[in-house]
XYZ file of C-alpha atoms in Angstrom:
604
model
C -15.259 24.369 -4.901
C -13.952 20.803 -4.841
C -10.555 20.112 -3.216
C -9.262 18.620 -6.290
C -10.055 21.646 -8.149
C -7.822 23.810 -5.832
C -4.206 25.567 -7.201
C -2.267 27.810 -6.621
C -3.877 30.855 -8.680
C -7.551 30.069 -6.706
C -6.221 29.508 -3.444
C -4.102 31.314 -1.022
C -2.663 28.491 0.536
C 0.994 26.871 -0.741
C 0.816 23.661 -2.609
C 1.773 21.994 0.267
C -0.778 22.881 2.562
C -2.918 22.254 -0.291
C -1.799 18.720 -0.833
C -2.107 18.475 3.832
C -6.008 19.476 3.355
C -6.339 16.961 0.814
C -5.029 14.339 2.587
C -6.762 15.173 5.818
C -9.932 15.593 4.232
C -9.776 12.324 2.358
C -9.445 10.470 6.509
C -12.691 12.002 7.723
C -16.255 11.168 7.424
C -18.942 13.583 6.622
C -19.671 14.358 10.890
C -16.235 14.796 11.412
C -16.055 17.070 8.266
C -18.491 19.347 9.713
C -17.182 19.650 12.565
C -14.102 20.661 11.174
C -15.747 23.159 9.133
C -17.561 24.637 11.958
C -14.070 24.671 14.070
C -12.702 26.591 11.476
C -15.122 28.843 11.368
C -15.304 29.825 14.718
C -11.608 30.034 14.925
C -11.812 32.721 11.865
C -14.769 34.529 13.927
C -12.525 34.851 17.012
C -9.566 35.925 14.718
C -12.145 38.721 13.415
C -13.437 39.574 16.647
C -9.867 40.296 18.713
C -10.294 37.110 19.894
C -13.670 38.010 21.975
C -15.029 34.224 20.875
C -13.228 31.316 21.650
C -14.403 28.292 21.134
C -14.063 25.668 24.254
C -11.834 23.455 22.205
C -9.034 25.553 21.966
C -9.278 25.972 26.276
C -8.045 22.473 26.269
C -4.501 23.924 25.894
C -4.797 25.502 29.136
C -5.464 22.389 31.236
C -2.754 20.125 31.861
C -3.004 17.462 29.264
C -1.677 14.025 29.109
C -0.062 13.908 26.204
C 0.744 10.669 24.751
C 2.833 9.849 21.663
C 2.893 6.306 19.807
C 5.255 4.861 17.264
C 3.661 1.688 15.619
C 4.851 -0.819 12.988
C 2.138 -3.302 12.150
C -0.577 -0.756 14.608
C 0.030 -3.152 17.788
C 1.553 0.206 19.807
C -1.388 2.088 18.160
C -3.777 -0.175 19.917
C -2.179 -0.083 23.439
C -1.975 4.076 22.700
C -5.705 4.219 22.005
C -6.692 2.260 25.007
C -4.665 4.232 27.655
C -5.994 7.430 26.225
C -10.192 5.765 26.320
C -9.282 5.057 30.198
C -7.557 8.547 30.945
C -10.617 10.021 29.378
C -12.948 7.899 31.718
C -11.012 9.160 34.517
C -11.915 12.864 33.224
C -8.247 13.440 31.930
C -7.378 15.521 29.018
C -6.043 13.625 26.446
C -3.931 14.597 23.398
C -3.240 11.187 21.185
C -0.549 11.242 18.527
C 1.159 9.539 16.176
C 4.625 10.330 16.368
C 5.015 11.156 12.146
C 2.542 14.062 12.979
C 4.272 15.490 16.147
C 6.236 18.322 15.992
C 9.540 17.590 17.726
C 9.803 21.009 19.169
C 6.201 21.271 20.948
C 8.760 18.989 23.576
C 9.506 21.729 25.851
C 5.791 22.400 26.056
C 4.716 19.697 27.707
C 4.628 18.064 31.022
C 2.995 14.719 31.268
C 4.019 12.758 28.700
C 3.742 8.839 27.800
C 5.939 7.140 25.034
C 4.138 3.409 23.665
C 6.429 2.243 21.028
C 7.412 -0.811 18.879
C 10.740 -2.537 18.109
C 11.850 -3.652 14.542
C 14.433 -5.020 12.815
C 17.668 -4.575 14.634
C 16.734 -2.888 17.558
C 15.671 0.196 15.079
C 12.352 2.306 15.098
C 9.232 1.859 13.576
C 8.642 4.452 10.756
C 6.919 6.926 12.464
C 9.410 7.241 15.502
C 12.091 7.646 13.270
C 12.496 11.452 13.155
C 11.350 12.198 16.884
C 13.922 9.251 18.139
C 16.874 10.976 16.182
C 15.894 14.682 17.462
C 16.211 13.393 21.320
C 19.191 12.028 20.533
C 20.549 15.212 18.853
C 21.759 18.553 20.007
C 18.570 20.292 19.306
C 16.365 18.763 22.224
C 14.959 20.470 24.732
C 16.079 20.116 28.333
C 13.015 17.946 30.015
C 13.386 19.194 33.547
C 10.163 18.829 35.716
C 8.311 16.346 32.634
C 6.937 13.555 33.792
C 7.000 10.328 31.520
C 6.312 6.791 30.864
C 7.824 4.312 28.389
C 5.954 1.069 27.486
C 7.596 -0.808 24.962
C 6.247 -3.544 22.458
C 8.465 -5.872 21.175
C 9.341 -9.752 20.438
C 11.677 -11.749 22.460
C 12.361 -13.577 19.644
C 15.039 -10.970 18.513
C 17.863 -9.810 20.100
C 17.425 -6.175 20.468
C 14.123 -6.904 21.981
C 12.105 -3.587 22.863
C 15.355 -1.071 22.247
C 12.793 1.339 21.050
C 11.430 1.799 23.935
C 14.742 1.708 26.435
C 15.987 4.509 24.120
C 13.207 6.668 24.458
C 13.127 6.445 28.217
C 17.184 6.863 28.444
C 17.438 9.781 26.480
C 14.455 11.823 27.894
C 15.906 10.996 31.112
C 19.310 12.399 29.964
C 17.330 15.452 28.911
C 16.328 16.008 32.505
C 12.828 13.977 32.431
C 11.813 11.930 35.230
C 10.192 8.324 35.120
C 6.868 8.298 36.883
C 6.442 4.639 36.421
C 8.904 1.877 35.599
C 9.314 0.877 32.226
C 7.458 -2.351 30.723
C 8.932 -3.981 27.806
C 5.831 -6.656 26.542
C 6.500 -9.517 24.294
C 3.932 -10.499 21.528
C 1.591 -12.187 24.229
C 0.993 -7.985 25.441
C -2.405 -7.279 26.519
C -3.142 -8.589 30.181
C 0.399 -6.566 30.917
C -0.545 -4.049 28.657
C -3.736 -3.116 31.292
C -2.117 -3.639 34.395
C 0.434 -0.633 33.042
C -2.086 1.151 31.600
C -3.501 1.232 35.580
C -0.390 1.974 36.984
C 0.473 4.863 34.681
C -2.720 6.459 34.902
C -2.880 5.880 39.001
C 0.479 7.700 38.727
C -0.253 10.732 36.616
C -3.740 11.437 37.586
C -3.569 13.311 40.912
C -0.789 15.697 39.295
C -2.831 16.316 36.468
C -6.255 17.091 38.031
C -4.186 19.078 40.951
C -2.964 21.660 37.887
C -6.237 20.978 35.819
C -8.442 22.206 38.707
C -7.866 26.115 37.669
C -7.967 25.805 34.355
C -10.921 26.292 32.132
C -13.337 23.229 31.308
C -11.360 21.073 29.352
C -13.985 19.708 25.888
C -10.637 17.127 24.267
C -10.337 17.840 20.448
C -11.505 14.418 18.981
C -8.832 12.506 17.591
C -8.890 11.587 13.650
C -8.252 8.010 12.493
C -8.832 5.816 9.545
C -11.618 6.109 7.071
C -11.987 2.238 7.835
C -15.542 1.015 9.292
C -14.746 0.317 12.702
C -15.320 -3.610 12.890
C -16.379 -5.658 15.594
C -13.545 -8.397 14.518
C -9.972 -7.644 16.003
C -7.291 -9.580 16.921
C -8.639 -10.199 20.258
C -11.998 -11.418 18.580
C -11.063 -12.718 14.731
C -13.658 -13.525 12.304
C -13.846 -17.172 11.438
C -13.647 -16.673 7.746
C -13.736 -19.114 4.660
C -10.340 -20.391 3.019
C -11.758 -20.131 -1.173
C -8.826 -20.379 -2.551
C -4.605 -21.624 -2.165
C -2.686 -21.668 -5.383
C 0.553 -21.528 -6.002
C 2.348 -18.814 -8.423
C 5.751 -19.861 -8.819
C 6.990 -22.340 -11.400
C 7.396 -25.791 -10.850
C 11.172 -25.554 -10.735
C 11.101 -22.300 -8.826
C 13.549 -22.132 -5.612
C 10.635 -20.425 -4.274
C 6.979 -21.191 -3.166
C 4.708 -18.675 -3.209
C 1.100 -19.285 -2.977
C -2.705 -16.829 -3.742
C -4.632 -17.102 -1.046
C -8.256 -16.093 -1.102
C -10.744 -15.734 1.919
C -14.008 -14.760 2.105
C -15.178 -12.122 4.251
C -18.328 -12.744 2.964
C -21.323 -11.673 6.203
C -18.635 -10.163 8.314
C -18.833 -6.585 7.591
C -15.349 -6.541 7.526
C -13.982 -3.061 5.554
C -10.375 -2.236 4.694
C -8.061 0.227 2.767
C -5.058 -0.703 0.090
C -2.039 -0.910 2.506
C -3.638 -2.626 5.603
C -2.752 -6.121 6.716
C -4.566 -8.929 7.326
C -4.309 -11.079 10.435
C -4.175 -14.474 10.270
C -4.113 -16.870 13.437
C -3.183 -21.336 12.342
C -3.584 -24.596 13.648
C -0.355 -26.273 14.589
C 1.062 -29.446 12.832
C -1.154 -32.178 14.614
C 1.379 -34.922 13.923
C 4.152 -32.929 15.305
C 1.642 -32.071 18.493
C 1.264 -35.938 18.906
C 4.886 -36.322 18.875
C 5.301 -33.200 21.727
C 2.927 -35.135 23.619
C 5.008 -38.158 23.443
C 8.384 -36.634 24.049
C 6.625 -34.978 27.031
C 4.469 -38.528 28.866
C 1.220 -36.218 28.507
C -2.414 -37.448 27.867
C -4.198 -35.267 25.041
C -7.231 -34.878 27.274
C -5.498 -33.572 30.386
C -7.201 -30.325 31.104
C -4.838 -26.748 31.355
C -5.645 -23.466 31.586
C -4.329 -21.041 28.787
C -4.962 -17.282 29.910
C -9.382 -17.233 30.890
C -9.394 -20.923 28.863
C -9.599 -24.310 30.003
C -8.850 -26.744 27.384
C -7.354 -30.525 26.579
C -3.990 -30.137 26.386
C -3.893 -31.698 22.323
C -6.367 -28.987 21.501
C -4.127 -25.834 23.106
C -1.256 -27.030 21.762
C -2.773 -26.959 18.104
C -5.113 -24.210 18.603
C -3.393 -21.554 21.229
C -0.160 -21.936 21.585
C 3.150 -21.196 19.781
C 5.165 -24.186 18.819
C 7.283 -22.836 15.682
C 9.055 -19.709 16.402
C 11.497 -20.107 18.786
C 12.215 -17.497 21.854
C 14.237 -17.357 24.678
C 11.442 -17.205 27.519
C 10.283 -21.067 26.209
C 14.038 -22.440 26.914
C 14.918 -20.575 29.988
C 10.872 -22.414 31.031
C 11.526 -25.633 30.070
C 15.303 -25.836 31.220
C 14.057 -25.308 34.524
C 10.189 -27.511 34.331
C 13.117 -30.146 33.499
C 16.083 -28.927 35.409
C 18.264 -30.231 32.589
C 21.927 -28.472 33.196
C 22.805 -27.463 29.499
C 19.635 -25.805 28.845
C 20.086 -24.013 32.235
C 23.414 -23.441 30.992
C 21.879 -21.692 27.802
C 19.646 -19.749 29.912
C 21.941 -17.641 31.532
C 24.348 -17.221 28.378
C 22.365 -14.533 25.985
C 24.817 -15.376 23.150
C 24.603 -18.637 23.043
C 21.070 -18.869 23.789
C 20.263 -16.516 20.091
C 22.756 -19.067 18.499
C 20.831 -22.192 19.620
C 17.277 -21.082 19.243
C 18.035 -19.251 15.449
C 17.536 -22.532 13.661
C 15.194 -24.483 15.435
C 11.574 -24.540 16.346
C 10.342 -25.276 19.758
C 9.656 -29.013 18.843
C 13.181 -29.147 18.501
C 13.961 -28.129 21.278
C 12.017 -30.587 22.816
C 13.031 -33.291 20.691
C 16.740 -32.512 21.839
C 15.739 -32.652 25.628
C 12.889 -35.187 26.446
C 11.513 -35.078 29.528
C 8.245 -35.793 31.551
C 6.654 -32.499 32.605
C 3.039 -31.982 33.898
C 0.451 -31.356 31.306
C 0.029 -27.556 32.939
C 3.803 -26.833 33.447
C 3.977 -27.811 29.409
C 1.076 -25.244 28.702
C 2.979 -22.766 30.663
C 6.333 -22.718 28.694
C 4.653 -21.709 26.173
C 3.399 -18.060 24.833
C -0.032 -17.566 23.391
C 0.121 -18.782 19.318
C -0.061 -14.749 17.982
C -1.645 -14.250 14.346
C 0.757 -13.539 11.448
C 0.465 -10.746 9.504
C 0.327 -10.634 5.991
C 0.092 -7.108 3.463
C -3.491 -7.530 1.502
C -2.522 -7.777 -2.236
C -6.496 -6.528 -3.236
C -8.528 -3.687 -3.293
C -11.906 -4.484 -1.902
C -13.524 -2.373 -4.465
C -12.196 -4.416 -7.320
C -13.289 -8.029 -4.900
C -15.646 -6.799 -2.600
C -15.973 -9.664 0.212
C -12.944 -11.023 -0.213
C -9.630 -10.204 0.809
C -6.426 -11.356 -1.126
C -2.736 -12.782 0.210
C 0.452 -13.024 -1.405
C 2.484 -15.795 0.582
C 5.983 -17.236 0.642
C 6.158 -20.640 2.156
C 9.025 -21.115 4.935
C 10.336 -24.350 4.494
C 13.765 -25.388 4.949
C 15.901 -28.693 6.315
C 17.124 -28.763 9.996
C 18.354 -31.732 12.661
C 17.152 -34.112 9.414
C 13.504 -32.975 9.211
C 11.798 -30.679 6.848
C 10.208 -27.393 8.888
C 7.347 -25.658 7.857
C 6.477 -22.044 8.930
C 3.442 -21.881 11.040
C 0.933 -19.752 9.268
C 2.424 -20.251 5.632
C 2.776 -24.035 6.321
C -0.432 -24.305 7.414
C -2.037 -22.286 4.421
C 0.043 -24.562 1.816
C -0.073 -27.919 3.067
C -3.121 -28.640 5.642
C -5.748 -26.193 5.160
C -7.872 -26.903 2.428
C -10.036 -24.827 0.161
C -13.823 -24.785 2.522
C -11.761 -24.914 5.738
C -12.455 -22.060 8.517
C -9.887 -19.845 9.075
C -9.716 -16.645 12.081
C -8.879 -13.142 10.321
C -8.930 -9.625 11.006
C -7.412 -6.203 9.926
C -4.758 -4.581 10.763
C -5.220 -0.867 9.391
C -1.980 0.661 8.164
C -2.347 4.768 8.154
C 1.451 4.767 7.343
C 0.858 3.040 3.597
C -2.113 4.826 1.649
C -1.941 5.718 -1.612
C -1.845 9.487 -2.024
C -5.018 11.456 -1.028
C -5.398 12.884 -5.180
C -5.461 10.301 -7.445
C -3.854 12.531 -10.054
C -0.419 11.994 -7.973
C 2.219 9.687 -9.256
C 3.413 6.741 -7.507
C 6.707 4.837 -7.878
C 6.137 1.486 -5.971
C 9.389 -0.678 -5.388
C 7.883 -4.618 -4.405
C 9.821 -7.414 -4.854
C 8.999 -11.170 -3.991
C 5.959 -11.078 -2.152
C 6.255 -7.653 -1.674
C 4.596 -6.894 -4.823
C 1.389 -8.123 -2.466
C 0.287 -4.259 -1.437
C 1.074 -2.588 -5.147
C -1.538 -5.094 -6.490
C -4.279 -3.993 -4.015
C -2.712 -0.101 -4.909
C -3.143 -0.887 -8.950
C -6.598 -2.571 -8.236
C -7.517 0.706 -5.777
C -6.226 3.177 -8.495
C -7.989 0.989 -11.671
C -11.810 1.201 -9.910
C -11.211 4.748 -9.179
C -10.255 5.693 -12.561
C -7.250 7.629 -11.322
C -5.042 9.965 -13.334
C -1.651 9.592 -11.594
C 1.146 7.871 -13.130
C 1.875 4.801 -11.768
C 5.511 3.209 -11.717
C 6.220 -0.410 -10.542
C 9.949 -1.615 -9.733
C 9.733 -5.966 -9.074
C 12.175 -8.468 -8.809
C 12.944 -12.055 -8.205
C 15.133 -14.880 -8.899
C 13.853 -15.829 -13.066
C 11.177 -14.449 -15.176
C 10.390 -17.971 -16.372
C 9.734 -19.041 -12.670
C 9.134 -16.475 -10.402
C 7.265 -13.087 -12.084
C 4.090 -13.075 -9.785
C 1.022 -11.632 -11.024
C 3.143 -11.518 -14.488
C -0.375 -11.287 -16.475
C -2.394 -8.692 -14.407
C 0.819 -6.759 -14.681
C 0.781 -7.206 -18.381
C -2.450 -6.233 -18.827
C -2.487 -3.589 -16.727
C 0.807 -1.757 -19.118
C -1.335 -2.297 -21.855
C -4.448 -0.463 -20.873
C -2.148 2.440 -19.674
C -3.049 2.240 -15.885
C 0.792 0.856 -15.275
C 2.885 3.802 -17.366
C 6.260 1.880 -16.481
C 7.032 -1.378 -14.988
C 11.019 -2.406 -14.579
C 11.998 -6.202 -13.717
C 14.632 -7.096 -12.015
C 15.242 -11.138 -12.247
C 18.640 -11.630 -10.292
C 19.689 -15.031 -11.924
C 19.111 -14.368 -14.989
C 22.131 -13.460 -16.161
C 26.124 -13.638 -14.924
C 25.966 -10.790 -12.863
C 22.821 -10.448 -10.125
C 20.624 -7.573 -10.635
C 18.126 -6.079 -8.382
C 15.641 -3.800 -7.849
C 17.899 -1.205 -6.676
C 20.265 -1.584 -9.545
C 17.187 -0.761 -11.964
C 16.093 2.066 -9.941
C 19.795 3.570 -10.292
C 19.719 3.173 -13.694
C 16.114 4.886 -14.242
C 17.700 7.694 -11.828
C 17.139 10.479 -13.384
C 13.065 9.680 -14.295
C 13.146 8.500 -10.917
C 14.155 12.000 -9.557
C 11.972 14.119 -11.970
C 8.897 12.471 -10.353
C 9.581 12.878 -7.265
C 10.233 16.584 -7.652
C 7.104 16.767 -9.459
C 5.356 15.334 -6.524
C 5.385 11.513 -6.900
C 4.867 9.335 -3.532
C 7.500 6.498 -3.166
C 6.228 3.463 -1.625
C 8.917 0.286 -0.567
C 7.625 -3.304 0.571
C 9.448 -6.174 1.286
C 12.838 -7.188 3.569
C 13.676 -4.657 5.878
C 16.989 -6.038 6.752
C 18.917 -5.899 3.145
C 16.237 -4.591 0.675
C 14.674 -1.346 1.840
C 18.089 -0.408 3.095
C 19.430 -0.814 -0.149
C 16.985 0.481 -2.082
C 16.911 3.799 0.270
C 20.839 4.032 -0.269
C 19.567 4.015 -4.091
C 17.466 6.872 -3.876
C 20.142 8.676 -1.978
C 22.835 8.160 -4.666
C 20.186 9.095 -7.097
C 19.442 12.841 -5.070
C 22.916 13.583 -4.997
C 23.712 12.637 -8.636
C 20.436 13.821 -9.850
C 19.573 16.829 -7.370
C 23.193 17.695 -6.977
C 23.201 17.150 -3.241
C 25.525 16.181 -0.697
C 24.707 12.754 1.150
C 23.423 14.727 3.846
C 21.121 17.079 2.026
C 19.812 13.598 0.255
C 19.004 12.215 3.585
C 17.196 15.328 4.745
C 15.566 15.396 0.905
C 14.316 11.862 1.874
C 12.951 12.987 5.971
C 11.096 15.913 4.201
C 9.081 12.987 1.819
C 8.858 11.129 4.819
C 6.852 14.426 7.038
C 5.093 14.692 4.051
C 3.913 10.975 3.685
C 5.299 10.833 0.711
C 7.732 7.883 1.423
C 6.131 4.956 3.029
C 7.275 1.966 4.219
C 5.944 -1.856 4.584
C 8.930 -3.681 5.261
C 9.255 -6.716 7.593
């Protein structure tokens, strides 16, 4: 019998483990299917036997075991997870890899080596995964910790102001719950990986001889294999980006649109590049080469001076457009620079957090420069600098609908500072230098956290507006080629229907041939009084509500910051007037969708 044909009269399991199998199923290829079917099966032979044969897997649970939990926003803390646990299993550790959405909070007070790599978003908050295991340790239901063992490493961007809270809040309150730090904390900036390793060492060098010591009584540890993504494994990643054709850059807002918003289209075409609906693409730019003349200027450096950037050595002209980051300002560049120029505000600045976030919101790094002119060396210059680190956009295609191409939905950042017009770097770069034929380094960033739901006769409500409509178009492209059966609801908004309804046609066509049941607009400035997606999900409330208690998967992209918290108080206010719950049995209503993966998140 096929999954899809299971229910509740021919199978004794409850809907909801029903709906679990499907979705796990749906992640693993046909080897790892068998193996799970022989696993099973040899678990139900022991269970039949009086537990007389057990298979070796399940002895892993009597070794110690390096447990280590990851909470990832765009997969970076994923990454670092996966290569800590590759080099404790080449030093013959037991492993156990998780992501923290799938780990039960209580299995705490079982463990005794355990490693925390997490992200930082927003305002100092947790990624979407952490969410629910970062509110348990900081609740009256965790376990006391005495005698565990940890280590934090954070991921975060300096850039912000709550930069890697994530990960100091992990490590304070499992220290308040009695856990000790084996290794000090590292909190990494975008440029990560070198530090990322050296930890990685130090960690491992640290937890090793404790581990073996308890391991060496135990029975032969075989580690469970870890699941992942149904995604090829490519040899293009963000350390090694495929240099991939720019086809197409066309804008999709009206002329007199307050917005610019471009389709871009790249080839993948010979790269063997794979990806799901709900990953990201990765896409690294060239710097302004005017403004990198002008830096060179403002700075008394030759373009061909040689400097080494990380393993590279390079003109200095050619870093500067190619490696390193010269838009988005951070505080590491001006507390650099104030002292390769020892000029006494910017020192000033340095040691003044506040005042240093006030100064560095609006401007770029070459105005920074521009403020404070000064002759540095050519290497000193280099080193100011971080690494130039890939933006990352959500795909808005399905590559069974384009095949070897992969599809972008991108705002342009422009705006008017210190009597200049500013550019993003990426989207700037797209718009107004690229051209259609020019090269242009990609790669994927897979997104388990935002997948459509396992049986395509489940209903989705997707809630996209601006450019967050980008991931519902790759999810209504996914769910036209498969020919699914599941109701499909689509919330967008924007500033004027005239000027700003992207993908306006596709939608359109896609409500007529019945793949798109409903579709609800919200164009703010239309009208006296603004109106916004969460206005129109209010006022579909109780719709909204009947599909998600008949099993509906909600799905938000789009600003973290305002949007997806206002759209979340939404569906709160439509629970309780709806479900007839209190505010806090809407909340919990909401974490239970979340366990389930049936509320999803892209928000940025």
């Amino acid at each position: 019998m096929l999954l899809s044909q299971l229910s509740a009269v021919t199978s004794p399991l409850t809907q909801e483990q029903v709906q679990k199998l499907q979705g796990l199923v749906a992640e693993l290829n046909p080897i790892q299917q068998a193996w799970v079917s022989g696993y099973l099966a040899a678990t139900a032979n022991s269970a039949a036997l009086g537990g007389l044969a057990i298979p070796a897997t399940t002895q892993a649970a009597e070794a110690a075991t390096l447990t280590i939990l990851y909470g990832s926003q765009t997969g970076n803390a994923k990454g670092v997870a996966s290569k800590l646990k590759e080099q404790a299993q080449a030093r013959g550790l037991a492993v156990n890899l998780v992501n923290m959405a799938d780990y039960k909070p209580n299995s705490l007070k079982k463990e005794k080596f355990l490693t925390i790599v997490v992200s930082t978003y927003g305002e100092g908050e947790p990624p979407e995964d952490a969410e629910n295991l970062h509110e348990f340790l900081g609740s009256k239901k965790a376990p006391k910790l005495d005698g565990v063992k940890v280590a934090v490493l954070g991921l975060g961007d300096s850039s912000y102001e709550f930069f890697c809270q994530t990960a100091i809040d992990f490590e304070t309150r499992l220290q308040n719950l009695g856990a000790t730090a084996i290794v000090s904390r590292a909190d990494l900036d975008v440029d990560y990986d070198s530090l990322a390793a050296d930890w990685i060492n130090t960690a491992l060098d640290a937890f090793e001889p404790d581990l073996k010591a308890q391991s060496s009584n135990s029975a032969q540890v075989i580690p469970m294999t870890t699941f992942g993504s149904t995604a090829t494994t490519s040899q293009y990643t963000k350390q090694n980006p495929f240099n991939a054709e720019l086809a197409l850059v066309q804008k999709i807002t009206g002329r007199d649109s307050t917005k610019d918003v471009r389709h871009v289209e790249i080839s993948l075409e010979d790269s063997g590049i794979t990806y799901t609906a709900g990953d990201s693409l990765g896409v690294y730019f060239l710097n302004d080469e005017a403004l990198v003349d002008e830096l060179l200027v403002l700075t008394g450096n030759d373009a061909e001076t040689q400097v080494s950037v990380g393993d590279e050595t390079l003109p200095l002209r050619q870093a500067l457009i190619e490696k390193l980051e010269l838009t988005q300002s951070y505080p590491g560049f001006v507390e650099k620079y104030a002292l390769a120029t020892n000029n006494a505000e910017l020192l000033a600045l340095a040691a003044d957090k506040a005042a240093m976030r006030e100064f560095i919101e609006p401007r770029q790094i070459f105005d920074i420069v521009r403020q404070y002119p000064a002759t540095i060396a050519a290497q000193t210059l280099a080193d100011c600098a971080r690494k130039l680190q890939a933006r990352l956009y959500s795909i808005a295609s399905s590559q069974s609908e384009v095949e070897e191409e992969v599809h972008l939905t991108v705002g342009i950042v422009e705006f008017e500072a210190f009597g200049s017009q500013h550019l993003g770097g990426c989207s700037g770069y797209l718009a107004h230098r690229a051209e259609a034929g020019s090269k242009v380094k990609v790669f994927i960033e897979h997104n388990d956290n935002f997948r459509l739901p396992a049986n395509p006769d489940t209903a989705v409500i997707m809630v996209g507006p601006g450019t967050g409509i980008a991931p519902f178009r790759a999810f209504l492209q996914e769910r036209d080629s498969q020919g699914a059966s599941g109701k499909n609801w689509l919330f967008f908004g924007n500033p004027h229907f005239t000027q700003d309804f992207l993908y306006q046609v596709e939608i359109q066509a896609y409500l007529k041939s019945g793949l798109l049941t409903h579709c609800d607009v919200a164009f703010s400035r239309d009208q006296a009084e603004k109106v916004y997606v969460q206005d129109k999900l209010r006022l579909q409330g109780a719709q909204v509500f009947a599909w998600l208690e008949q099993g509906a998967h909600f799905y938000i992209c789009g600003d973290a910051n305002r949007m997806a918290k206002d759209v979340h108080q939404a569906l709160i206010e439509i629970i309780q007037t709806h479900g007839g719950q209190s505010a806090e049995e809407a909340e919990q209503y909401l974490k239970t969708l979340r366990s389930a993966n049936r509320y999803q998140k892209d928000v940025y």
